[in-house]
XYZ file of C-alpha atoms in Angstrom:
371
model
C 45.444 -83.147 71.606
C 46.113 -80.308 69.333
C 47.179 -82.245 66.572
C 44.387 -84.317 66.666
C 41.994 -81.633 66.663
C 43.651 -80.248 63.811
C 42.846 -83.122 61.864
C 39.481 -83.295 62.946
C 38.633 -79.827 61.689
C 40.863 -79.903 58.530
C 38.493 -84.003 57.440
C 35.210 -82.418 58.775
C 34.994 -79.058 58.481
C 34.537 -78.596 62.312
C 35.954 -76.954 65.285
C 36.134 -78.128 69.146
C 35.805 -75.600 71.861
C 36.155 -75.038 75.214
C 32.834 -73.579 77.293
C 32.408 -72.829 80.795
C 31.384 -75.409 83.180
C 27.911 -75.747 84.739
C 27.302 -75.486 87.861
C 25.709 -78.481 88.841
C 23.026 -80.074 91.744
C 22.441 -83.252 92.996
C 23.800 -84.679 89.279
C 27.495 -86.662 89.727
C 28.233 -85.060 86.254
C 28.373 -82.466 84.429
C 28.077 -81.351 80.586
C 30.619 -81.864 78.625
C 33.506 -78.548 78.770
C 35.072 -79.363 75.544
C 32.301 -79.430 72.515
C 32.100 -79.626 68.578
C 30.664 -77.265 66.355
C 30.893 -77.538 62.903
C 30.930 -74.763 60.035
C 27.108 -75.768 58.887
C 26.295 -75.432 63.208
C 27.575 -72.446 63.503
C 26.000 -70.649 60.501
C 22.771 -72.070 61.140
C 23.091 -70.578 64.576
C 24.182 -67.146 63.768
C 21.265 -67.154 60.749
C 18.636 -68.015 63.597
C 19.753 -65.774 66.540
C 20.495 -62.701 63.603
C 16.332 -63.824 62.079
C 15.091 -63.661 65.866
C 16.754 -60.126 66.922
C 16.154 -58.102 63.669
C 12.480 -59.110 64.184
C 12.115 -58.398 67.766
C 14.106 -54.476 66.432
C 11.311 -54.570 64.264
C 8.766 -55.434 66.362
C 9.879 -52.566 68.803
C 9.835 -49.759 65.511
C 5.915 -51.323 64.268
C 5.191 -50.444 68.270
C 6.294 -47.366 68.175
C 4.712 -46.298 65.245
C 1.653 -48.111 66.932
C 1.271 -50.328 64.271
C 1.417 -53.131 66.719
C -1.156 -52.701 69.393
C -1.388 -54.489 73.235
C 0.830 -56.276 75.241
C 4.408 -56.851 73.298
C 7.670 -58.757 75.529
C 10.912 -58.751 73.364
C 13.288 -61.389 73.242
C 16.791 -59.537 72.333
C 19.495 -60.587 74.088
C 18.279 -64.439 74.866
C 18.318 -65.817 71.588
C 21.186 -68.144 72.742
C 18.683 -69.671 74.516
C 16.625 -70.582 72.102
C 18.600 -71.607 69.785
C 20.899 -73.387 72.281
C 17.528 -75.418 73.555
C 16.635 -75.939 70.072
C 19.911 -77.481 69.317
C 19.782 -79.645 71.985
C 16.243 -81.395 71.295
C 14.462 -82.651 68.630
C 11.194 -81.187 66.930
C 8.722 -84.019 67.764
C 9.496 -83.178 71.445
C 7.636 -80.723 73.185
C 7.808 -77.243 74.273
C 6.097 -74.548 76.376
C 6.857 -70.602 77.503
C 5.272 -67.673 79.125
C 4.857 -64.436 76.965
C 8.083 -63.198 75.592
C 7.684 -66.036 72.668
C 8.566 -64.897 69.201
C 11.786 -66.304 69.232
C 10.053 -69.632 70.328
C 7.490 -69.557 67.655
C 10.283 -69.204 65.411
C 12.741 -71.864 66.204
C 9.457 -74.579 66.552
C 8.533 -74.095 62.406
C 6.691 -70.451 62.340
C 7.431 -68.328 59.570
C 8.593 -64.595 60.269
C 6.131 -63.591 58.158
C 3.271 -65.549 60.059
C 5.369 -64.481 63.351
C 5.152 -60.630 62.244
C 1.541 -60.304 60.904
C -0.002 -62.179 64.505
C 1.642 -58.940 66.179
C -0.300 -56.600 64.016
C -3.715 -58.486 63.731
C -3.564 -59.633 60.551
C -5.363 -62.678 58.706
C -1.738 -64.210 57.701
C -0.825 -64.497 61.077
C 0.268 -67.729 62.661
C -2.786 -67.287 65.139
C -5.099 -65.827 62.060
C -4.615 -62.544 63.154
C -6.423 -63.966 66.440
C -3.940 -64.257 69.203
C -1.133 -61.322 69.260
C 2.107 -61.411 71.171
C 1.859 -63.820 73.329
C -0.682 -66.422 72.149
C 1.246 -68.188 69.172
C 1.113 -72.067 68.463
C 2.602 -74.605 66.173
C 3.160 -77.932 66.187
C 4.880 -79.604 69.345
C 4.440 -75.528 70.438
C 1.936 -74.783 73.113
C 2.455 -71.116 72.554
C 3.267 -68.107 74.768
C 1.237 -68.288 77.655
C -0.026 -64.733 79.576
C -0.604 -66.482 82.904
C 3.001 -65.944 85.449
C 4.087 -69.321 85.766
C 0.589 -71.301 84.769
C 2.719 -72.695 81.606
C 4.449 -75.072 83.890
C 2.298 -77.381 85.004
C 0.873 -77.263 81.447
C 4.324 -78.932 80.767
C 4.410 -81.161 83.052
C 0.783 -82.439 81.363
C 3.072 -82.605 78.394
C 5.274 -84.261 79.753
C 2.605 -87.231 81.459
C 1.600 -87.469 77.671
C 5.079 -88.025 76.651
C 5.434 -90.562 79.149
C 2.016 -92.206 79.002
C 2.117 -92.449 74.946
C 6.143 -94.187 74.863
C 7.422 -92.764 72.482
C 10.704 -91.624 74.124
C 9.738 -87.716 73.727
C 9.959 -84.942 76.836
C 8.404 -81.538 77.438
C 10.659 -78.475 78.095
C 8.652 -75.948 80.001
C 10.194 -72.414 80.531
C 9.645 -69.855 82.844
C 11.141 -66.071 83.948
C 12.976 -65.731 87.506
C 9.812 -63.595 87.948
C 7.517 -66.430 88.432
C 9.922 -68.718 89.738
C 8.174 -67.879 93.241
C 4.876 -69.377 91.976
C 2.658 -71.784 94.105
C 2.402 -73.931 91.279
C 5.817 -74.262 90.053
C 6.586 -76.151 92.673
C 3.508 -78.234 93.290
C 5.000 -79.151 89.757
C 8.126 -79.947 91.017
C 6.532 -82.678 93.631
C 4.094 -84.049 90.830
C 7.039 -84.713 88.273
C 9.025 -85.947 90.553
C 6.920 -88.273 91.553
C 6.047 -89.671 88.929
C 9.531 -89.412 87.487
C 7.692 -87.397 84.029
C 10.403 -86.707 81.242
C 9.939 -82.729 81.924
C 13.011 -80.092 81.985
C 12.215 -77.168 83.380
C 14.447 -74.547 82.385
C 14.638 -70.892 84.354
C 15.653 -67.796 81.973
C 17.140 -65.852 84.460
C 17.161 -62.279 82.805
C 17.998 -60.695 85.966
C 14.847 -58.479 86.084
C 11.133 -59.634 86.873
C 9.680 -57.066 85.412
C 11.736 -54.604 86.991
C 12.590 -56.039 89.986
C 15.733 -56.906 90.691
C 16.293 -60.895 91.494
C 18.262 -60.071 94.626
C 15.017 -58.084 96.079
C 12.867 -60.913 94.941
C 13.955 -64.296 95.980
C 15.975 -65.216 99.125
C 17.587 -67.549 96.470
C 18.436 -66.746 93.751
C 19.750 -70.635 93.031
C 17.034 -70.855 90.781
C 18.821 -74.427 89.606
C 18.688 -75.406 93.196
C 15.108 -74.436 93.872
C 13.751 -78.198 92.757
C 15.658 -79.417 95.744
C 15.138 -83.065 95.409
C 15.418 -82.524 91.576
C 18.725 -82.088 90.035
C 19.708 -78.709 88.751
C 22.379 -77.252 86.057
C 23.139 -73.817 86.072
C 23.904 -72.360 82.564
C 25.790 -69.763 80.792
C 22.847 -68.711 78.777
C 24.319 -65.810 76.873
C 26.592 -69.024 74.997
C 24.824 -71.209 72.351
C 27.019 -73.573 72.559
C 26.824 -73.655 76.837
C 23.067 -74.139 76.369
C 22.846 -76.572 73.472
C 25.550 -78.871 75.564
C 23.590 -78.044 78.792
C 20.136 -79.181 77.009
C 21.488 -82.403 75.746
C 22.504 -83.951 78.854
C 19.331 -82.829 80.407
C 17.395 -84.194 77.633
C 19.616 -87.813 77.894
C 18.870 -87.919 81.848
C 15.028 -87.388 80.608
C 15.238 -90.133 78.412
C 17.162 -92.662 80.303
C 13.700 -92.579 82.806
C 15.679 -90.627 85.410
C 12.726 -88.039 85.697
C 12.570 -84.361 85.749
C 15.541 -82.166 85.334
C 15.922 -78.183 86.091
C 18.140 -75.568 84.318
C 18.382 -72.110 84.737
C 20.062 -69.861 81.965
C 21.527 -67.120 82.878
C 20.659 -64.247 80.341
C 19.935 -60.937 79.646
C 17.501 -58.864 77.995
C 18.087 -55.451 76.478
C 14.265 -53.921 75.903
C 12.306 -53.256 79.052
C 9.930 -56.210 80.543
C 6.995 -54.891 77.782
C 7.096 -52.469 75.300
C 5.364 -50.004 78.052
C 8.489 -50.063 80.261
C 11.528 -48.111 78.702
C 13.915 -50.699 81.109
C 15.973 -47.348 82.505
C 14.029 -46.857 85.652
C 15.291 -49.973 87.533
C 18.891 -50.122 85.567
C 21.600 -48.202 84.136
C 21.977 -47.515 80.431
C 25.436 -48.291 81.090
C 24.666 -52.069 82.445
C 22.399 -52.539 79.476
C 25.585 -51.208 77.446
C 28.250 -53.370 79.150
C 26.147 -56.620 78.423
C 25.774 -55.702 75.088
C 29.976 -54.943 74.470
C 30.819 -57.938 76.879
C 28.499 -61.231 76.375
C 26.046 -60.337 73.395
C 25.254 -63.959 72.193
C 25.774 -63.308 68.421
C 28.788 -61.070 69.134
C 29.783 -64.153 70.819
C 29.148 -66.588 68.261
C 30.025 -64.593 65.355
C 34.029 -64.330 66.935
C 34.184 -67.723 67.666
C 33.337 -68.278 63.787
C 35.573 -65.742 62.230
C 38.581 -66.605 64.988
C 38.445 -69.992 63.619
C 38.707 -69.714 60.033
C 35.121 -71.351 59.811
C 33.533 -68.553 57.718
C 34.898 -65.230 56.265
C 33.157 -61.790 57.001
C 32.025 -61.415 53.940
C 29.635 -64.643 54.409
C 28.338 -63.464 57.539
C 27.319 -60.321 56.219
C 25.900 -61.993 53.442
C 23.547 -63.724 55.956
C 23.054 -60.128 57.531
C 21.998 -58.617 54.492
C 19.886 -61.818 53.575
C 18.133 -61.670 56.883
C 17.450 -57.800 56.792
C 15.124 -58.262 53.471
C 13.070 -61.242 54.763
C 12.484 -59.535 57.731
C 11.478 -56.448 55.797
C 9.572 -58.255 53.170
C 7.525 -60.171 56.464
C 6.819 -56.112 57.823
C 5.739 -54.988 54.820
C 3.131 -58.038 54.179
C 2.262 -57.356 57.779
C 1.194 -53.712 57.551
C -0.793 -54.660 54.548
C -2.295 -57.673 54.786
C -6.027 -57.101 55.874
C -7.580 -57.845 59.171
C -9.626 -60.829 59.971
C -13.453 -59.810 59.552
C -16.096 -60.175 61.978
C -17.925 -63.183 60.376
C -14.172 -64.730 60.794
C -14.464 -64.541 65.224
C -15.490 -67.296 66.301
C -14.031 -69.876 63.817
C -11.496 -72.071 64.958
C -12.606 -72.372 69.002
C -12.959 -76.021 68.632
C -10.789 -78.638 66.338
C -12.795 -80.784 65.143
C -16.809 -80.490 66.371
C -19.053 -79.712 63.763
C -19.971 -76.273 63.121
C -22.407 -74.252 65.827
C -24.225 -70.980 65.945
C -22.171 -68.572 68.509
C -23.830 -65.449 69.954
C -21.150 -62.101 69.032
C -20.194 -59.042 69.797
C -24.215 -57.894 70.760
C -27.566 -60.529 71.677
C -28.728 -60.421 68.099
C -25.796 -61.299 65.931
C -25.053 -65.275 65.381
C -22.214 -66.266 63.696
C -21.369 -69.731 62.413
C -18.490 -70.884 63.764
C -15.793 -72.915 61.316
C -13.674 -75.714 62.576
Protein backbone atom coordinates (compact mmCIF):
# COMPACT_ATOMS: atom_id res chain seq x y z
CA UNK A 1 0.00 0.00 0.00
CA UNK A 2 2.81 2.33 0.61
CA UNK A 3 4.39 1.87 -2.52
CA UNK A 4 1.48 2.44 -4.33
CA UNK A 5 0.69 5.55 -2.71
CA UNK A 6 4.01 6.68 -3.41
CA UNK A 7 3.40 6.50 -6.92
CA UNK A 8 0.23 8.05 -6.76
CA UNK A 9 1.58 11.23 -5.21
CA UNK A 10 4.95 11.29 -7.11
CA UNK A 11 2.24 10.99 -11.13
CA UNK A 12 -0.35 13.39 -9.52
CA UNK A 13 0.90 15.62 -7.31
CA UNK A 14 -1.37 14.30 -4.45
CA UNK A 15 -1.32 12.86 -1.06
CA UNK A 16 -3.74 10.17 0.73
CA UNK A 17 -4.53 10.51 4.35
CA UNK A 18 -5.89 8.96 7.07
CA UNK A 19 -8.97 10.94 9.09
CA UNK A 20 -10.93 9.93 11.95
CA UNK A 21 -13.97 7.93 11.56
CA UNK A 22 -17.55 9.22 11.91
CA UNK A 23 -19.62 8.23 14.12
CA UNK A 24 -22.46 7.05 12.41
CA UNK A 25 -26.66 6.44 12.86
CA UNK A 26 -28.97 4.37 11.33
CA UNK A 27 -26.45 4.48 7.96
CA UNK A 28 -24.67 0.71 7.32
CA UNK A 29 -21.62 2.87 6.23
CA UNK A 30 -19.55 5.18 6.89
CA UNK A 31 -17.24 7.91 5.06
CA UNK A 32 -14.46 6.92 3.70
CA UNK A 33 -11.14 6.90 6.58
CA UNK A 34 -8.50 6.99 4.02
CA UNK A 35 -8.94 10.25 1.55
CA UNK A 36 -7.01 12.20 -1.28
CA UNK A 37 -5.98 15.60 -1.26
CA UNK A 38 -4.02 16.99 -3.77
CA UNK A 39 -1.38 19.98 -3.69
CA UNK A 40 -3.99 22.45 -5.71
CA UNK A 41 -6.84 21.05 -2.65
CA UNK A 42 -4.93 21.80 -0.12
CA UNK A 43 -3.79 25.34 -1.06
CA UNK A 44 -7.08 26.30 -2.08
CA UNK A 45 -8.17 25.27 1.37
CA UNK A 46 -5.63 26.94 3.45
CA UNK A 47 -6.16 30.32 1.01
CA UNK A 48 -10.01 30.13 1.96
CA UNK A 49 -9.95 29.25 5.73
CA UNK A 50 -6.63 32.00 6.07
CA UNK A 51 -9.33 34.80 3.67
CA UNK A 52 -12.28 33.84 6.18
CA UNK A 53 -10.29 34.29 9.68
CA UNK A 54 -8.20 37.45 8.86
CA UNK A 55 -11.61 39.00 7.99
CA UNK A 56 -13.58 37.89 10.88
CA UNK A 57 -9.89 39.52 13.08
CA UNK A 58 -10.83 42.35 11.18
CA UNK A 59 -14.20 42.47 11.63
CA UNK A 60 -13.63 42.21 15.51
CA UNK A 61 -10.81 45.48 15.31
CA UNK A 62 -13.65 47.73 12.81
CA UNK A 63 -16.06 46.75 16.06
CA UNK A 64 -14.03 47.86 18.37
CA UNK A 65 -13.21 50.95 16.95
CA UNK A 66 -17.10 51.06 16.37
CA UNK A 67 -16.75 51.33 12.91
CA UNK A 68 -19.04 48.41 12.56
CA UNK A 69 -22.26 49.01 14.34
CA UNK A 70 -25.21 46.24 15.61
CA UNK A 71 -25.32 42.77 15.97
CA UNK A 72 -21.79 41.07 14.72
CA UNK A 73 -21.29 36.75 15.28
CA UNK A 74 -17.67 35.71 14.25
CA UNK A 75 -16.82 32.70 12.58
CA UNK A 76 -13.01 31.94 13.77
CA UNK A 77 -12.34 28.71 14.56
CA UNK A 78 -15.11 26.89 12.13
CA UNK A 79 -13.80 27.68 8.92
CA UNK A 80 -13.16 23.90 8.40
CA UNK A 81 -16.58 23.77 8.16
CA UNK A 82 -17.13 25.76 5.59
CA UNK A 83 -14.77 25.03 3.54
CA UNK A 84 -15.08 21.27 4.25
CA UNK A 85 -19.06 21.66 3.19
CA UNK A 86 -18.02 23.65 0.34
CA UNK A 87 -15.73 21.00 -0.85
CA UNK A 88 -18.10 18.52 -0.63
CA UNK A 89 -21.02 20.15 -2.84
CA UNK A 90 -21.36 21.89 -5.79
CA UNK A 91 -22.33 25.69 -6.31
CA UNK A 92 -25.70 25.25 -8.13
CA UNK A 93 -26.82 23.42 -4.93
CA UNK A 94 -28.25 25.20 -2.22
CA UNK A 95 -27.41 26.57 1.06
CA UNK A 96 -28.84 28.21 4.21
CA UNK A 97 -27.41 29.44 7.93
CA UNK A 98 -28.39 31.37 10.93
CA UNK A 99 -26.31 34.58 11.76
CA UNK A 100 -22.68 33.88 12.16
CA UNK A 101 -22.43 33.93 8.07
CA UNK A 102 -19.45 35.72 6.67
CA UNK A 103 -17.58 32.80 6.10
CA UNK A 104 -20.72 31.46 4.20
CA UNK A 105 -21.15 34.48 2.11
CA UNK A 106 -17.70 33.98 1.22
CA UNK A 107 -17.29 30.45 0.15
CA UNK A 108 -20.95 30.84 -2.01
CA UNK A 109 -19.19 33.76 -4.59
CA UNK A 110 -19.17 37.10 -2.24
CA UNK A 111 -16.30 39.21 -2.48
CA UNK A 112 -14.42 40.27 0.85
CA UNK A 113 -14.73 43.49 -0.18
CA UNK A 114 -18.64 43.28 -0.69
CA UNK A 115 -18.48 40.92 2.59
CA UNK A 116 -16.59 43.84 4.60
CA UNK A 117 -18.44 47.03 3.45
CA UNK A 118 -22.27 45.18 4.32
CA UNK A 119 -20.74 45.16 8.02
CA UNK A 120 -20.14 48.84 7.99
CA UNK A 121 -23.24 50.11 5.97
CA UNK A 122 -21.81 50.91 3.01
CA UNK A 123 -23.29 51.22 -0.68
CA UNK A 124 -20.60 48.47 -1.99
CA UNK A 125 -21.87 46.05 0.21
CA UNK A 126 -23.13 42.69 -0.91
CA UNK A 127 -26.61 43.71 0.68
CA UNK A 128 -26.11 47.58 -0.66
CA UNK A 129 -25.12 48.63 2.53
CA UNK A 130 -28.80 47.36 3.48
CA UNK A 131 -28.57 44.22 5.47
CA UNK A 132 -25.40 44.07 8.01
CA UNK A 133 -24.06 40.97 9.67
CA UNK A 134 -26.33 38.67 9.35
CA UNK A 135 -28.55 39.40 6.33
CA UNK A 136 -26.14 38.59 3.29
CA UNK A 137 -27.30 36.78 -0.02
CA UNK A 138 -25.88 35.46 -3.20
CA UNK A 139 -26.72 33.17 -5.53
CA UNK A 140 -27.79 29.53 -4.37
CA UNK A 141 -27.19 31.64 -0.74
CA UNK A 142 -30.25 32.38 1.27
CA UNK A 143 -28.18 34.44 3.62
CA UNK A 144 -27.66 34.57 7.41
CA UNK A 145 -30.83 34.36 8.96
CA UNK A 146 -31.50 36.30 12.66
CA UNK A 147 -34.41 34.02 13.57
CA UNK A 148 -32.91 30.74 16.16
CA UNK A 149 -33.53 27.92 14.08
CA UNK A 150 -36.34 29.54 11.50
CA UNK A 151 -33.54 28.90 8.64
CA UNK A 152 -34.38 25.28 8.69
CA UNK A 153 -37.47 24.79 7.48
CA UNK A 154 -36.54 27.53 4.97
CA UNK A 155 -34.21 24.66 3.76
CA UNK A 156 -36.23 22.19 3.71
CA UNK A 157 -38.50 24.64 1.16
CA UNK A 158 -35.22 24.51 -0.67
CA UNK A 159 -34.94 21.45 -0.65
CA UNK A 160 -38.98 20.63 -2.01
CA UNK A 161 -37.74 23.01 -4.88
CA UNK A 162 -34.79 20.93 -5.50
CA UNK A 163 -36.84 18.00 -5.60
CA UNK A 164 -39.93 19.34 -7.35
CA UNK A 165 -37.73 21.13 -10.26
CA UNK A 166 -35.32 17.54 -11.03
CA UNK A 167 -32.53 18.71 -11.44
CA UNK A 168 -30.54 16.43 -9.07
CA UNK A 169 -29.59 19.52 -6.64
CA UNK A 170 -30.09 19.45 -2.50
CA UNK A 171 -30.31 22.14 0.17
CA UNK A 172 -27.83 22.12 3.13
CA UNK A 173 -29.43 23.95 5.99
CA UNK A 174 -27.25 24.74 9.11
CA UNK A 175 -27.97 25.44 12.45
CA UNK A 176 -26.04 26.11 16.14
CA UNK A 177 -26.49 23.37 19.04
CA UNK A 178 -28.30 26.44 20.46
CA UNK A 179 -31.34 26.05 18.43
CA UNK A 180 -31.12 22.52 17.98
CA UNK A 181 -34.03 22.42 20.72
CA UNK A 182 -36.36 24.32 18.34
CA UNK A 183 -40.09 23.32 17.74
CA UNK A 184 -39.54 23.63 14.24
CA UNK A 185 -36.43 21.83 13.63
CA UNK A 186 -38.00 18.94 14.14
CA UNK A 187 -41.42 19.43 12.63
CA UNK A 188 -38.71 19.67 9.78
CA UNK A 189 -37.36 16.56 10.47
CA UNK A 190 -41.01 14.72 10.05
CA UNK A 191 -41.81 16.89 6.84
CA UNK A 192 -38.45 15.85 5.02
CA UNK A 193 -38.68 12.73 5.93
CA UNK A 194 -41.67 12.25 4.64
CA UNK A 195 -41.41 13.30 1.74
CA UNK A 196 -37.92 11.90 1.42
CA UNK A 197 -36.64 15.96 0.29
CA UNK A 198 -32.83 15.97 -0.73
CA UNK A 199 -32.06 18.24 2.55
CA UNK A 200 -28.81 17.74 4.91
CA UNK A 201 -29.08 19.27 7.86
CA UNK A 202 -25.88 19.82 9.39
CA UNK A 203 -25.45 20.85 13.39
CA UNK A 204 -22.23 23.15 14.16
CA UNK A 205 -21.75 22.09 17.45
CA UNK A 206 -19.49 24.96 18.92
CA UNK A 207 -20.01 23.78 22.31
CA UNK A 208 -21.60 27.05 23.58
CA UNK A 209 -25.24 28.41 22.78
CA UNK A 210 -24.57 31.56 23.46
CA UNK A 211 -22.97 30.87 26.58
CA UNK A 212 -24.51 28.01 27.68
CA UNK A 213 -22.87 25.12 27.95
CA UNK A 214 -24.39 22.05 25.68
CA UNK A 215 -24.32 19.71 28.66
CA UNK A 216 -26.80 22.25 30.65
CA UNK A 217 -28.84 22.57 27.54
CA UNK A 218 -29.87 19.39 25.94
CA UNK A 219 -30.42 16.00 27.67
CA UNK A 220 -28.63 14.91 24.40
CA UNK A 221 -26.21 16.16 23.26
CA UNK A 222 -26.28 13.41 20.13
CA UNK A 223 -27.17 16.15 18.09
CA UNK A 224 -26.52 13.50 14.94
CA UNK A 225 -28.95 11.25 16.64
CA UNK A 226 -31.64 13.81 17.33
CA UNK A 227 -33.45 13.06 13.67
CA UNK A 228 -34.12 9.64 15.06
CA UNK A 229 -35.69 8.03 12.12
CA UNK A 230 -33.18 10.05 9.96
CA UNK A 231 -29.69 8.91 9.67
CA UNK A 232 -26.99 10.86 11.38
CA UNK A 233 -22.97 11.29 10.97
CA UNK A 234 -21.13 12.78 13.57
CA UNK A 235 -18.09 14.86 12.35
CA UNK A 236 -14.73 16.01 13.29
CA UNK A 237 -15.44 19.52 12.29
CA UNK A 238 -12.21 21.18 13.30
CA UNK A 239 -10.68 18.76 10.01
CA UNK A 240 -11.37 19.95 6.40
CA UNK A 241 -10.73 17.05 5.12
CA UNK A 242 -13.25 15.03 7.93
CA UNK A 243 -15.98 17.42 6.76
CA UNK A 244 -15.47 17.58 3.01
CA UNK A 245 -15.45 13.46 3.12
CA UNK A 246 -18.38 13.62 5.64
CA UNK A 247 -20.41 16.09 3.15
CA UNK A 248 -19.91 13.96 0.14
CA UNK A 249 -21.44 10.88 1.26
CA UNK A 250 -24.24 12.83 2.70
CA UNK A 251 -24.68 14.66 -0.42
CA UNK A 252 -24.52 10.99 -2.57
CA UNK A 253 -27.28 9.47 -0.07
CA UNK A 254 -29.28 12.88 -1.04
CA UNK A 255 -28.94 12.24 -4.48
CA UNK A 256 -29.49 8.59 -4.78
CA UNK A 257 -33.42 9.66 -3.49
CA UNK A 258 -32.63 8.22 -0.05
CA UNK A 259 -34.03 11.50 1.62
CA UNK A 260 -32.80 13.70 4.30
CA UNK A 261 -29.53 13.25 6.01
CA UNK A 262 -28.17 14.94 9.46
CA UNK A 263 -24.56 15.88 10.45
CA UNK A 264 -23.31 17.52 13.27
CA UNK A 265 -19.70 19.10 13.24
CA UNK A 266 -18.08 19.28 16.04
CA UNK A 267 -16.26 22.76 16.29
CA UNK A 268 -15.18 25.49 18.12
CA UNK A 269 -15.33 29.08 18.18
CA UNK A 270 -12.78 31.43 19.70
CA UNK A 271 -14.75 35.08 19.91
CA UNK A 272 -17.69 35.19 22.26
CA UNK A 273 -21.39 34.29 20.82
CA UNK A 274 -21.58 38.32 19.51
CA UNK A 275 -19.24 40.88 19.60
CA UNK A 276 -21.12 42.08 23.02
CA UNK A 277 -20.02 38.92 24.89
CA UNK A 278 -16.16 38.85 25.65
CA UNK A 279 -16.66 34.61 25.72
CA UNK A 280 -14.63 34.53 29.37
CA UNK A 281 -17.63 34.53 31.59
CA UNK A 282 -18.88 30.98 30.78
CA UNK A 283 -15.16 29.52 29.82
CA UNK A 284 -11.64 29.57 30.60
CA UNK A 285 -9.07 31.55 28.65
CA UNK A 286 -7.13 28.53 28.99
CA UNK A 287 -9.86 26.17 27.07
CA UNK A 288 -10.11 28.84 24.42
CA UNK A 289 -6.11 28.53 24.43
CA UNK A 290 -5.86 24.71 24.38
CA UNK A 291 -8.25 24.55 21.25
CA UNK A 292 -6.36 26.97 19.61
CA UNK A 293 -2.59 24.98 20.30
CA UNK A 294 -4.40 21.51 19.87
CA UNK A 295 -7.09 21.36 16.84
CA UNK A 296 -6.96 24.94 15.14
CA UNK A 297 -8.25 23.95 11.60
CA UNK A 298 -5.55 25.84 9.59
CA UNK A 299 -2.85 24.83 12.09
CA UNK A 300 -4.18 21.57 11.13
CA UNK A 301 -4.17 21.83 7.56
CA UNK A 302 -1.17 23.84 7.15
CA UNK A 303 1.06 20.62 8.94
CA UNK A 304 -0.50 18.19 7.00
CA UNK A 305 0.79 20.33 3.86
CA UNK A 306 4.26 21.11 4.95
CA UNK A 307 4.68 17.30 6.59
CA UNK A 308 4.06 16.10 3.19
CA UNK A 309 6.33 17.85 1.00
CA UNK A 310 3.15 19.34 -0.81
CA UNK A 311 4.16 23.03 -0.42
CA UNK A 312 7.22 24.78 1.19
CA UNK A 313 6.80 27.54 3.95
CA UNK A 314 7.77 30.00 2.00
CA UNK A 315 4.52 29.45 -0.34
CA UNK A 316 2.27 29.44 2.46
CA UNK A 317 3.41 32.57 3.70
CA UNK A 318 3.24 33.89 0.42
CA UNK A 319 -0.54 33.18 0.56
CA UNK A 320 -0.43 34.81 4.16
CA UNK A 321 1.01 37.87 3.06
CA UNK A 322 -1.26 37.84 -0.16
CA UNK A 323 -4.33 37.43 1.95
CA UNK A 324 -3.35 40.16 4.60
CA UNK A 325 -3.44 43.04 1.71
CA UNK A 326 -6.80 42.02 0.15
CA UNK A 327 -8.23 41.92 3.32
CA UNK A 328 -6.76 45.32 4.11
CA UNK A 329 -7.43 46.80 0.77
CA UNK A 330 -11.48 45.40 1.34
CA UNK A 331 -11.23 47.54 5.10
CA UNK A 332 -9.98 50.37 3.74
CA UNK A 333 -12.72 50.62 0.75
CA UNK A 334 -15.08 49.81 3.56
CA UNK A 335 -14.40 52.72 5.91
CA UNK A 336 -14.59 54.94 2.92
CA UNK A 337 -16.97 54.06 0.70
CA UNK A 338 -20.15 56.28 1.35
CA UNK A 339 -23.39 55.24 2.84
CA UNK A 340 -26.48 54.44 0.95
CA UNK A 341 -28.73 57.73 0.89
CA UNK A 342 -32.18 58.04 1.91
CA UNK A 343 -33.79 58.27 -1.59
CA UNK A 344 -31.79 54.73 -1.93
CA UNK A 345 -34.37 52.85 1.17
CA UNK A 346 -36.75 51.39 -0.24
CA UNK A 347 -35.27 50.17 -3.59
CA UNK A 348 -34.82 46.69 -4.07
CA UNK A 349 -37.98 45.25 -1.70
CA UNK A 350 -39.40 43.55 -4.64
CA UNK A 351 -37.50 41.75 -7.80
CA UNK A 352 -39.15 42.40 -10.43
CA UNK A 353 -42.72 44.57 -9.92
CA UNK A 354 -42.67 47.77 -11.42
CA UNK A 355 -41.72 50.67 -9.49
CA UNK A 356 -44.27 52.09 -6.52
CA UNK A 357 -44.47 55.11 -4.31
CA UNK A 358 -43.44 53.91 -0.56
CA UNK A 359 -44.31 56.09 2.46
CA UNK A 360 -40.54 56.74 4.62
CA UNK A 361 -39.10 57.51 7.48
CA UNK A 362 -42.21 60.32 8.42
CA UNK A 363 -46.20 60.52 6.69
CA UNK A 364 -45.07 63.10 4.19
CA UNK A 365 -42.02 61.75 2.48
CA UNK A 366 -42.65 59.23 -0.67
CA UNK A 367 -39.97 57.64 -2.15
CA UNK A 368 -39.93 55.72 -5.42
CA UNK A 369 -38.95 52.51 -4.95
CA UNK A 370 -36.35 50.79 -7.72
CA UNK A 371 -36.50 47.17 -8.61
Amino acid sequence: RLFFNTLLSNKYNLNIFEIKKCDIHKLDEAPATQVVMTRDEGLQYYRIMQTIRRMELKADQLYKQKIIRGFCHLYDGQEACAVGIEAGINLTDHLITAYRAHGYTYTRGGTVKEIMSELTGRRGGIAKGKGGSMHMYTKNFYGGNGIVGAQVPLGAGVALACKYQGKNELSVSLYGDGAANQGQIFETYNMAALWKLPAIFICENNRYGMGTPVERSAASTDYYKRGDYIPGLRVDGMDVLCVREATKFAADHCRAGKGPILMELQTYRYHGHSMSDPGVSYRTREEIQEVRGKSDPISLLKDRILSNNMASVEELKEIDVSVRKEIEDAAQFATTDPEPPLEELCNHIFKNDPPMEVRSTNPWIKLKSVS
